mmCIF file of C-alpha atoms in Angstrom:
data_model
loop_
_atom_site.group_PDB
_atom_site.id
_atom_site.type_symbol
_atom_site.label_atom_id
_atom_site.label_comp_id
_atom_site.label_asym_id
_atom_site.label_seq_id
_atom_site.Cartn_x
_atom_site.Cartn_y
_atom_site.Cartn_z
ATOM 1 C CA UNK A 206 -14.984 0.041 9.492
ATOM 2 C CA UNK A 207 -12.249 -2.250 10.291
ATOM 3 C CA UNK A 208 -8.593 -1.293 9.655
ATOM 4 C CA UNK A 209 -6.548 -4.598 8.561
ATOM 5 C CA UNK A 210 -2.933 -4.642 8.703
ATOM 6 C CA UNK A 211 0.025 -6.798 7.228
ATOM 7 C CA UNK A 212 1.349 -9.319 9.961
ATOM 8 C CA UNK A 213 4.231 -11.659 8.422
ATOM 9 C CA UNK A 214 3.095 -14.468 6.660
ATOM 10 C CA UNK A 215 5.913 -16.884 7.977
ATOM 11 C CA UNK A 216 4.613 -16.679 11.220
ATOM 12 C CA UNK A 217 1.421 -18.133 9.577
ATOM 13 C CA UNK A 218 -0.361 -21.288 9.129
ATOM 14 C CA UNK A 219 -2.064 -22.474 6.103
ATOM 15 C CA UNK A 220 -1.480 -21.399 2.441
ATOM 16 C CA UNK A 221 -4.771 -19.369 2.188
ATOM 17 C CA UNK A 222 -4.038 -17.488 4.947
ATOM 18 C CA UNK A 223 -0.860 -16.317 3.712
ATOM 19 C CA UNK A 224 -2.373 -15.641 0.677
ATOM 20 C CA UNK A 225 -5.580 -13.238 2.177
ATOM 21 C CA UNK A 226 -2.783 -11.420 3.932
ATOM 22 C CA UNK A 227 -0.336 -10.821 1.504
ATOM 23 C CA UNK A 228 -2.348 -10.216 -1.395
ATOM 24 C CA UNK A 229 -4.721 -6.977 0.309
ATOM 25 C CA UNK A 230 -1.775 -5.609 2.035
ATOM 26 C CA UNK A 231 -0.348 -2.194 0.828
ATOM 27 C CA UNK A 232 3.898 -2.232 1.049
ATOM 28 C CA UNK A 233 5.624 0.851 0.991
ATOM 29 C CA UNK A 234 9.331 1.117 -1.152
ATOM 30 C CA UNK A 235 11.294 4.066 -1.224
ATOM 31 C CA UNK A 236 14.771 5.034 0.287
ATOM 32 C CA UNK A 237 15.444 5.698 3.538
ATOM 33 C CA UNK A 238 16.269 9.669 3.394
ATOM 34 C CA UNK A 239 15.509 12.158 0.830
ATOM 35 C CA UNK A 240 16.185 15.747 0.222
ATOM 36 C CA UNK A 241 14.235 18.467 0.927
ATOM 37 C CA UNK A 242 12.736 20.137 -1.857
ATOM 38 C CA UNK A 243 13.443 17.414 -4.218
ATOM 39 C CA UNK A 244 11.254 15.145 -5.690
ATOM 40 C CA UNK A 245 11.067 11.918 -3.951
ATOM 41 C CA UNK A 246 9.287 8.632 -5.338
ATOM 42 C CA UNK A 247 7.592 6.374 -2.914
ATOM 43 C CA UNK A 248 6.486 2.746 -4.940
ATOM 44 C CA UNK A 249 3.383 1.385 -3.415
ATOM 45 C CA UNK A 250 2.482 -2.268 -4.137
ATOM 46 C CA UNK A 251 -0.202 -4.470 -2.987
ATOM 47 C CA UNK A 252 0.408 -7.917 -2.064
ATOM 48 C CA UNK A 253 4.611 -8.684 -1.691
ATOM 49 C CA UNK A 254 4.226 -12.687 -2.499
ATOM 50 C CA UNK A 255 0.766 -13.380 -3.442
ATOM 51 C CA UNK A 256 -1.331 -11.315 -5.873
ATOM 52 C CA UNK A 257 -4.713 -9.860 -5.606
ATOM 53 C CA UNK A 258 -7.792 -10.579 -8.096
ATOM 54 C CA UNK A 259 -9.043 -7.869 -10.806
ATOM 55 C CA UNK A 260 -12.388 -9.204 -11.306
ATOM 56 C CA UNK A 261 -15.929 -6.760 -11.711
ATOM 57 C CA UNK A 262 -17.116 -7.329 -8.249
ATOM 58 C CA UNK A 263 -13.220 -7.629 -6.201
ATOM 59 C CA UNK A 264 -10.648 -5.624 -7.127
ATOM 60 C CA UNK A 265 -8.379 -2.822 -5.422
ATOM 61 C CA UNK A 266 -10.892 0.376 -5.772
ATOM 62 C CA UNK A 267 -7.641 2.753 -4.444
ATOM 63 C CA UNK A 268 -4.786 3.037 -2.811
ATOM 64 C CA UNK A 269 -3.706 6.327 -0.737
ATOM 65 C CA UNK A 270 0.327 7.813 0.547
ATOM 66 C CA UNK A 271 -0.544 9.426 4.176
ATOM 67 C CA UNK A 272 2.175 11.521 6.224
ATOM 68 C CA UNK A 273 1.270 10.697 9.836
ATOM 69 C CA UNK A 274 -2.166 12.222 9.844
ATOM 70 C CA UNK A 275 -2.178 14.055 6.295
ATOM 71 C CA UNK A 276 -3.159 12.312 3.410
ATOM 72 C CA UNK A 277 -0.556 13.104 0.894
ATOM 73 C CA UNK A 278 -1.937 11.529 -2.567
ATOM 74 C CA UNK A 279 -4.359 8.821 -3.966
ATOM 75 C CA UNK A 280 -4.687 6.927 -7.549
ATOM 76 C CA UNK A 281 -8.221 5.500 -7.925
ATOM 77 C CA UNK A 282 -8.640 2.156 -9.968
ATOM 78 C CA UNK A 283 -11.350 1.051 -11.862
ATOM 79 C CA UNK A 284 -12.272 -2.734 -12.326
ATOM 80 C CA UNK A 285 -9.944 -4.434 -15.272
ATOM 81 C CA UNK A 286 -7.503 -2.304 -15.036
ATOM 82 C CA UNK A 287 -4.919 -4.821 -14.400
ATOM 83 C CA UNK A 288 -6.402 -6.570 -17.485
ATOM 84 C CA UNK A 289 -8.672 -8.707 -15.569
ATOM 85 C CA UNK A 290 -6.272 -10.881 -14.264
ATOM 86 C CA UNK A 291 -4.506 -11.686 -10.914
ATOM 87 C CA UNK A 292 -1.920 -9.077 -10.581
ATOM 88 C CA UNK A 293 -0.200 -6.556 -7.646
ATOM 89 C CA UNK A 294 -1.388 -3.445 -8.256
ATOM 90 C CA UNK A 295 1.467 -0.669 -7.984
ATOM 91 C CA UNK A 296 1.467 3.002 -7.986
ATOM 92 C CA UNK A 297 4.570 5.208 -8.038
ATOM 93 C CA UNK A 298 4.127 9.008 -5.797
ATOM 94 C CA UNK A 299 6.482 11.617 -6.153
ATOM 95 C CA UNK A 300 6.108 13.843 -3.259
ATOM 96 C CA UNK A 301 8.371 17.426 -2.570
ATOM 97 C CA UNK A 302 9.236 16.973 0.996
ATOM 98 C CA UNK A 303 10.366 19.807 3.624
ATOM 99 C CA UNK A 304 10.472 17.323 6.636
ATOM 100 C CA UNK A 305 10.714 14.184 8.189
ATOM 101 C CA UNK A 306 8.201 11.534 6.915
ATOM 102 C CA UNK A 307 6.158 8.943 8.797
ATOM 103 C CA UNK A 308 4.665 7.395 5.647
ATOM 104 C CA UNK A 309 1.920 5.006 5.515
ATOM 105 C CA UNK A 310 -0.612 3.568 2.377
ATOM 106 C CA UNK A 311 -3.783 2.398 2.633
ATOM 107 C CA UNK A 312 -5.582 0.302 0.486
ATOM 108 C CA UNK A 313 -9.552 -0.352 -0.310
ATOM 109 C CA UNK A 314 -10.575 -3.858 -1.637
ATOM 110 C CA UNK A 315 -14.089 -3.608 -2.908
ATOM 111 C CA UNK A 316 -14.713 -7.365 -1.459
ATOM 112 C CA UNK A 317 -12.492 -7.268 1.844
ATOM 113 C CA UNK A 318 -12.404 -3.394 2.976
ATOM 114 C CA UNK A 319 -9.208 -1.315 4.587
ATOM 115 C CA UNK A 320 -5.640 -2.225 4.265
ATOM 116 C CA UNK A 321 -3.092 -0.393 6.027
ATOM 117 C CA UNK A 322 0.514 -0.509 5.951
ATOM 118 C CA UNK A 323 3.266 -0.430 8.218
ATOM 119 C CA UNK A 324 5.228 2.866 8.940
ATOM 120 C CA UNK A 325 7.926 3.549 6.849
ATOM 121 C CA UNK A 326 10.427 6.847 8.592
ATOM 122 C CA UNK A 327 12.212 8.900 5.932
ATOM 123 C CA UNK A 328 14.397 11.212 7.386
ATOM 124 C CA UNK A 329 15.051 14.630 4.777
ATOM 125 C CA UNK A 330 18.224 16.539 4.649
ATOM 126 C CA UNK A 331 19.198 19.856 3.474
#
């Protein structure tokens, strides 16, 4: 299966372009450092600029939080859950870390296959 990634859309030409790009790729937004043993919330959207249909045959199926090579968490949409309209689809993870975080998401788009994100390093303090 091919793995798609985010490139930046201003380096882009053509609206729809843009649009493909954004709209099926997973973003990762969380601070920077967290403590261990605390709860720590990681936001992932899909799409940044652009969003992504809801419709019965194209929607976002899931979206998964991976440390390095360890999946960490998944939520699992079903079609119209975003009301059946054009929307970013969001989940908020809380994870407990004990270490420093290389965190990626991945997406699934029932019509267009794998997202995945860039890397996002959280560094965890005592």
């Amino acid at each position: 299966m091919k793995i798609n990634r985010y490139q930046d859309i201003n380096t882009i030409d053509g609206e729809a372009k843009k649009d493909y790009i954004d709209r099926h790729s997973a973003f990762i937004h969380c601070d920077d450092s967290a403590k261990k043993g605390e709860k720590f919330k990681v936001k992932v959207k899909i799409g940044d600029a652009y969003a992504h249909p809801d419709d019965f045959d194209h929607y976002v199926a899931w979206v998964q939080l991976w440390d390095g090579e360890k999946m960490l968490t998944q939520a699992t949409f079903s079609t119209g859950i975003l009301g059946g309209e054009a929307n970013q689809a969001e989940v908020d993870f809380y994870v407990v870390p004990s270490r420093k975080m290389k965190l990626t998401a991945t997406a699934f788009c029932t019509k267009h296959g794998l997202w995945h994100s860039d890397e996002k390093l959280v560094e965890v303090a005592e």
